[in-house]
Each structure stands twice: as C-alpha cells, then as structure tokens.
Amino acid sequence: MSDQPDQSEKTEDASSKKLEEAHKKGDVAKSQEVSAWFGMIGIGIIVALFVGPMAAQLAAPLSTFIVEPHAYDMDGGNILRIIQQLGIAVVAALGLPMLVLVVMAIAGNLVQHKPVFSAENMKPKFSKISPLAGLKRIFGPQGMMNFFKGLAKLVIVSLIAFWVVWPERDMLGMLMRVDLAVVPGVLQEKVLKLIGGVIAIMTVIAGIDFAFQKAQWAKKQKMTQKEVKDEFKQMEGDPAVKAKLRQIRHERGRKRMMAQVPEASVIVTNPTHYSVALKYEEGMAAPICVAKGVDRMAFKIREIAKENDIPLVENVPLARALHATVEVDDEVPPEHYKAVAQVIGYVMRLKGKMRRGSART
C-alpha cells in the first residue's frame, strides 16, 4: 500500500485546459527581472539617441529668458506664456522617450507570455489590503528572496558605478573648469558605459530569474491524479471534445489499418472506388480483412500493395459486398466464402507459377 502514489500530491503536468484557464485569469509565468532588463534597454536607447535633442528642446524656450531676463516684463501674462512654452517643450521633448519606454514595457511582457487581457487581477481582494497578508508577502519566502535579490542588484550596480567612475575621477573633476559645451557629451559617454555594464549583469540575472519563475509557475500549475480524472470526466460530456476524441480515434485506427496492408495476401478492387485487403494463411479458418477504404483511401491501399508486390484482383461486386459487410480485423462472412476462395485460389496459382518460373531461371 505504501507504494501507491498519493492521490492528493500534485504529480501530473497541467492539462492544456488548466493552462488556458490560468491564462484567462492572468496567471502566467512572469519575471520582473526580464521586464526590468527591457526597461534598462529603453533607458540606454533614450540616453544614446534622445538626451541631446531633448535638452536642446527644453533649453530653447528658456534660453532668451536666462540670457536676457531684463527684456521680459514679469507680469502675470508673461510668466503664464513662459510656463505654457516650457510645458509644450517638455511634452514634445518627452514624447519619443516615453514611447520607447512603453514599447519596451510591452515587449518585456510579450517575450514571456502571449497577451493577457484579464479583469481577474483588478478585482478587489481582501488579501491585497490585509496588513497580515501584506506582512506574509514581505517576510515570506518569496518576499525574502525578492529582498536579497534587490540587495544583490544594488551591490552589483554600485560596483559597476564604482568601476566606471573611479578611473575617471580626475577627468570628471576637471569638467568644472572646461567649456560647458563638452560636458553633456562626456557625461553621456560615461552614463552609457554605466548602463552597458548594468545591462550585461542584468542579462544574466534576468535569464536565471525567468527560468526559475517558469519552473515555479509550472510546479504551481501541476495537478493531482484526481484532478486529472475529474477534468477528463467533465470534458467527456463536451460535444466538441467528444468530436475531437472521435477524430483522434479514427485517425489512429486509420494509421493502424494502413500499417497492416503490407501483410495482406490480395487486394480486391472496384477497381477505382473500393479496395479491400484480405489476408489468408494456411491454418486460418477464413480470410481476414486487414484494411478497406473508398476513393482516396482505396487509392492509398492500392499504392501500398504495389510497393509490396501484393496482387490486385478486380472484382466489382465482391469488392462492394466485402466493403459493406466486413469490418477491419474480422473474418470474411460465410456467404462470401465461395467468391473469396476463387480469388485466393487465383492468387495462389499465380504465385505458384511465379515460383516455378523463377526456379527454371
């Protein structure tokens, strides 16, 4: 009895039905590290391509005011106009960078799972506002793992920042005494170097975390043997599932039947619409139908017979009668014994002549 598997243990892989239901509820395998990796890629693109133009767009409406502040009458109307111009410049400057971040956020989800549109996670749940549940999330195994993971990332990023900044400390100090026009380019280069190092480390972290989250999610979706049996019983009543099962059984039966054609002794044909493969060996009570078919199936049976040198005998009424009355793996009924015996006798005589002919040669 101790060797019997526990029916309550989740030992079975999740069925496609359960996986589909989980997806509908928004329960998918997801790594925050992969999303963060895509976000960092987006930041790198923004720093590389948009920081310069963005700074120029933001500086343009303020440049005149900064250089010649005395030229402005600082009444309410002028201040409001400057604020409006600055607001328009901010929106225009941040438009493309924000679009990059949105695209990267979407990509970070799509690479992990197919699109999810579920209101399940938006429903109010007591566990989301319960202080006790919140403490369990923070100090539970998952929360502690996230804490140490975040701490490790902070240490790694700090080390990368030190690696980038420390060798350049003297040069960065000199930026206070050089032309301001060169400062943005130098800072951009150093920031990109820092981002590149962070991305390299995050690539490893994201890959490991994604594999871990995927494995944890698959483990959570596992089913007990009882759940598998109950689901199958439930699905058996579904007409669509019944039709699918019938189709699968029919396809398997067809493949098994076609695999038996090379064992046939003779193929009785229509000659085009019907084919019935019969097998007879000495000692058998009656010939057995090993395969039968109409139209395309009949053609396939004849093709396999030709490939295996199985005789084809044209007998229209017998082919039709056998196809209508004999099932695959069944014996030929007595009413067809005489006609089938004539066919089998003809085939045996034909094979005897061929053997004698080959013996003479």
XYZ file of C-alpha atoms in Angstrom:
361
model
C 0.000 0.000 0.000
C 2.888 2.362 0.730
C 3.991 2.101 -2.895
C 0.688 3.575 -4.116
C 1.053 7.231 -5.204
C -0.755 9.772 -3.006
C -3.838 10.951 -4.912
C -3.552 14.370 -3.229
C 0.003 15.019 -4.431
C 0.394 17.253 -7.469
C 2.422 14.895 -9.619
C 0.789 15.401 -13.030
C 1.682 18.103 -15.540
C -1.040 20.681 -16.062
C -3.505 19.951 -18.842
C -3.982 22.370 -21.724
C -7.418 23.201 -20.276
C -5.972 24.227 -16.923
C -3.202 26.253 -18.580
C -5.795 28.042 -20.700
C -7.922 28.827 -17.640
C -4.864 30.146 -15.790
C -4.024 32.385 -18.748
C -7.583 33.763 -18.822
C -7.222 34.678 -15.141
C -3.933 36.456 -15.830
C -1.940 33.764 -14.036
C 1.157 33.482 -16.227
C 4.859 32.873 -15.718
C 6.493 36.268 -15.457
C 9.877 37.538 -14.341
C 10.138 41.140 -13.170
C 13.838 40.957 -13.995
C 13.078 40.454 -17.695
C 10.774 43.494 -17.633
C 13.483 45.483 -15.828
C 16.030 44.364 -18.445
C 13.853 45.705 -21.261
C 13.332 48.909 -19.273
C 17.095 49.357 -18.946
C 17.490 48.788 -22.693
C 14.906 51.538 -23.209
C 16.823 53.902 -20.920
C 20.013 53.159 -22.847
C 18.274 53.997 -26.143
C 16.951 57.254 -24.675
C 20.365 58.296 -23.342
C 22.070 57.385 -26.632
C 19.569 58.963 -29.035
C 17.328 61.466 -27.288
C 19.147 63.160 -24.402
C 20.891 65.723 -26.637
C 17.821 66.747 -28.684
C 15.681 66.637 -25.540
C 17.991 69.024 -23.700
C 18.011 71.372 -26.707
C 14.208 71.395 -26.899
C 13.895 72.137 -23.192
C 16.573 74.839 -23.277
C 15.163 76.716 -26.285
C 12.176 78.406 -24.578
C 14.279 79.352 -21.557
C 17.472 80.488 -23.265
C 16.320 84.025 -24.042
C 14.818 84.415 -20.596
C 18.040 83.221 -18.934
C 20.390 85.306 -21.107
C 18.278 88.494 -21.153
C 15.908 88.359 -18.184
C 15.638 92.182 -18.151
C 13.940 92.060 -21.577
C 10.852 90.440 -20.044
C 8.149 92.279 -18.205
C 7.494 89.890 -15.322
C 3.785 90.402 -15.156
C 1.266 87.599 -14.888
C 0.743 87.321 -18.645
C 4.440 86.881 -19.498
C 5.005 84.339 -16.725
C 1.992 82.328 -17.901
C 3.260 82.435 -21.505
C 6.726 81.209 -20.447
C 5.160 78.366 -18.463
C 2.997 77.400 -21.463
C 6.006 77.416 -23.807
C 8.005 75.335 -21.331
C 5.109 72.871 -20.938
C 4.816 72.421 -24.710
C 8.584 71.915 -24.954
C 8.516 69.306 -22.163
C 5.694 67.353 -23.830
C 7.427 67.495 -27.229
C 10.804 66.506 -25.761
C 9.467 63.605 -23.707
C 7.113 62.208 -26.377
C 9.531 59.850 -28.146
C 11.403 58.769 -24.984
C 8.101 57.874 -23.325
C 7.069 55.940 -26.440
C 10.335 53.980 -26.259
C 9.645 53.058 -22.622
C 6.065 51.988 -23.439
C 7.250 49.798 -26.342
C 9.913 48.211 -24.142
C 7.394 47.559 -21.360
C 5.077 45.797 -23.832
C 7.984 43.821 -25.321
C 9.081 42.773 -21.826
C 5.714 41.074 -21.354
C 5.270 39.645 -24.859
C 8.586 37.755 -24.799
C 7.449 35.941 -21.650
C 3.844 35.071 -22.481
C 1.142 35.735 -25.035
C -1.042 38.835 -24.492
C -3.235 38.724 -21.394
C -6.460 40.705 -21.065
C -7.948 39.733 -17.716
C -10.025 41.646 -15.197
C -9.330 38.980 -12.570
C -6.322 40.799 -11.112
C -8.270 44.077 -10.999
C -10.965 42.673 -8.714
C -10.758 43.902 -5.108
C -9.333 41.233 -2.836
C -9.046 41.348 0.934
C -5.580 39.795 0.735
C -4.342 42.871 -1.130
C -5.312 45.272 1.680
C -4.931 42.967 4.667
C -1.932 44.017 6.832
C -1.396 40.397 7.882
C -1.359 39.189 4.267
C 0.989 42.052 3.414
C 3.397 41.044 6.177
C 3.299 37.441 4.944
C 4.181 38.617 1.441
C 7.051 40.756 2.735
C 8.526 38.296 5.215
C 7.512 35.089 3.442
C 9.921 33.017 1.304
C 9.085 34.947 -1.875
C 9.397 38.308 -0.124
C 12.748 37.427 1.438
C 14.029 36.162 -1.889
C 12.979 39.433 -3.546
C 14.702 41.395 -0.761
C 18.022 39.605 -1.140
C 17.714 39.761 -4.920
C 17.193 43.526 -4.751
C 20.097 43.877 -2.317
C 22.355 41.875 -4.627
C 21.371 44.053 -7.585
C 22.084 47.215 -5.568
C 25.550 45.943 -4.654
C 26.284 44.924 -8.254
C 25.118 48.259 -9.695
C 27.188 50.102 -7.075
C 30.268 48.090 -8.049
C 29.681 48.830 -11.736
C 29.245 52.544 -10.972
C 32.500 52.485 -8.999
C 34.211 50.668 -11.902
C 33.030 53.352 -14.335
C 33.515 56.477 -12.202
C 36.638 55.817 -10.122
C 39.164 55.603 -13.005
C 37.672 58.824 -14.418
C 37.554 60.774 -11.138
C 40.257 63.245 -12.125
C 38.756 63.877 -15.549
C 35.261 64.312 -14.113
C 36.638 66.802 -11.602
C 38.106 68.840 -14.450
C 34.667 69.225 -16.037
C 34.030 72.083 -13.615
C 36.748 74.091 -15.366
C 36.118 73.298 -19.044
C 33.755 74.652 -21.663
C 30.191 73.687 -20.758
C 29.583 72.632 -24.376
C 31.688 69.479 -23.925
C 30.171 68.437 -20.597
C 26.967 66.778 -21.936
C 28.902 64.612 -24.398
C 31.347 63.403 -21.726
C 28.579 62.683 -19.237
C 26.550 60.882 -21.906
C 29.517 58.619 -22.694
C 30.051 57.715 -19.030
C 26.349 57.127 -18.380
C 26.126 54.841 -21.430
C 29.140 52.900 -20.165
C 27.432 52.512 -16.791
C 24.155 51.414 -18.424
C 26.021 48.927 -20.642
C 27.627 47.292 -17.605
C 24.298 47.127 -15.786
C 22.600 45.572 -18.846
C 25.329 42.923 -19.110
C 24.805 41.866 -15.489
C 21.016 42.115 -15.751
C 21.075 39.806 -18.785
C 22.435 37.005 -16.618
C 20.108 37.812 -13.713
C 17.040 38.032 -15.976
C 17.845 34.724 -17.684
C 18.238 32.885 -14.377
C 15.159 34.501 -12.834
C 12.987 33.789 -15.881
C 13.940 30.100 -15.821
C 13.259 29.988 -12.067
C 9.875 31.751 -12.340
C 8.885 29.486 -15.244
C 9.732 26.373 -13.222
C 7.912 27.680 -10.130
C 4.827 28.550 -12.176
C 4.803 25.118 -13.846
C 5.094 23.491 -10.410
C 2.174 25.563 -9.125
C 0.031 24.512 -12.106
C 0.622 20.776 -11.559
C -2.450 18.651 -10.905
C -3.291 15.715 -8.685
C -4.323 12.433 -10.306
C -7.862 13.026 -9.025
C -7.978 16.458 -10.688
C -6.863 14.920 -13.984
C -9.542 12.214 -13.784
C -12.266 14.696 -12.786
C -11.321 17.046 -15.603
C -11.373 14.232 -18.140
C -14.827 13.110 -16.958
C -16.052 16.687 -17.213
C -14.614 17.112 -20.700
C -16.078 13.811 -21.920
C -19.529 15.404 -21.782
C -18.467 18.285 -24.035
C -19.705 17.687 -27.630
C -16.653 19.412 -29.076
C -14.344 17.222 -27.004
C -16.302 14.109 -27.993
C -15.927 15.014 -31.652
C -12.210 15.622 -31.175
C -11.760 12.277 -29.414
C -13.652 10.506 -32.196
C -11.426 12.183 -34.749
C -8.297 11.117 -32.850
C -9.537 7.521 -32.534
C -10.452 7.440 -36.216
C -7.037 8.783 -37.218
C -5.238 6.250 -35.036
C -7.387 3.435 -36.422
C -6.689 4.548 -39.983
C -2.921 4.609 -39.394
C -3.009 1.163 -37.768
C -5.100 -0.185 -40.649
C -2.737 1.186 -43.305
C 0.205 -0.350 -41.444
C -1.451 -3.773 -41.897
C -1.786 -3.512 -45.703
C 1.706 -4.994 -46.382
C 0.539 -8.150 -44.535
C -2.345 -8.706 -46.992
C -2.437 -11.655 -49.393
C -4.584 -9.911 -52.009
C -6.381 -6.620 -52.665
C -9.896 -6.922 -54.075
C -10.670 -3.744 -56.048
C -13.578 -1.973 -57.735
C -11.089 -1.037 -59.458
C -11.120 2.696 -58.588
C -13.624 3.382 -55.801
C -13.245 0.381 -53.469
C -10.285 -1.575 -52.125
C -10.436 -4.426 -49.603
C -7.209 -6.020 -48.348
C -7.570 -9.691 -47.382
C -5.080 -11.845 -45.516
C -5.087 -15.642 -45.659
C -2.535 -18.105 -44.345
C -2.640 -21.887 -44.098
C -4.449 -22.950 -40.959
C -6.738 -19.897 -40.771
C -10.465 -20.646 -40.538
C -11.278 -17.910 -43.037
C -9.566 -14.938 -44.693
C -9.387 -11.752 -42.590
C -9.973 -8.178 -43.745
C -6.890 -6.190 -42.697
C -7.842 -2.915 -44.427
C -10.567 -1.361 -46.539
C -11.381 2.030 -47.987
C -13.108 4.073 -50.658
C -11.810 6.688 -53.090
C -8.620 8.258 -51.667
C -8.231 5.567 -49.019
C -8.758 2.881 -51.670
C -6.111 4.512 -53.850
C -3.665 4.606 -50.922
C -4.268 0.899 -50.214
C -3.530 0.037 -53.851
C -0.348 2.148 -53.801
C 0.949 0.365 -50.695
C 0.049 -3.002 -52.266
C 2.038 -2.189 -55.412
C 5.038 -1.154 -53.303
C 4.891 -4.534 -51.512
C 4.139 -6.705 -54.609
C 0.692 -7.680 -53.345
C -1.640 -8.864 -56.153
C -4.610 -6.647 -57.094
C -7.695 -8.545 -58.260
C -10.523 -6.627 -59.915
C -13.934 -7.906 -58.834
C -16.521 -5.121 -58.668
C -19.433 -6.904 -56.921
C -17.163 -8.691 -54.434
C -15.263 -5.511 -53.568
C -18.516 -3.636 -52.892
C -20.011 -6.535 -50.905
C -16.924 -7.036 -48.741
C -16.621 -3.317 -48.033
C -20.256 -3.201 -46.922
C -20.300 -6.354 -44.780
C -16.822 -6.955 -43.349
C -15.133 -4.804 -40.682
C -11.372 -4.489 -40.346
C -9.832 -7.414 -38.386
C -12.991 -9.514 -38.922
C -13.248 -12.777 -40.860
C -14.993 -12.892 -44.222
C -18.640 -13.994 -43.630
C -19.716 -17.424 -44.947
C -21.877 -16.003 -47.744
C -18.707 -14.702 -49.430
C -16.577 -17.823 -48.917
C -17.033 -19.096 -52.473
C -16.160 -15.824 -54.219
C -13.230 -15.129 -51.886
C -11.968 -18.722 -52.263
C -11.849 -18.234 -56.023
C -9.802 -15.038 -55.564
C -7.437 -16.656 -53.047
C -7.063 -19.723 -55.312
C -6.246 -17.488 -58.261
C -3.595 -15.650 -56.239
C -2.039 -18.906 -55.015
C -1.887 -20.315 -58.540
C -0.353 -17.062 -59.731
C 2.298 -17.187 -57.009
C 2.967 -20.872 -57.807
C 3.591 -20.056 -61.467
C 5.916 -17.218 -60.481
C 7.893 -19.508 -58.153
C 8.211 -22.199 -60.861
C 9.278 -19.577 -63.386
C 11.954 -18.215 -61.085
C 13.127 -21.793 -60.302
C 13.662 -22.541 -64.021
C 15.713 -19.381 -64.467
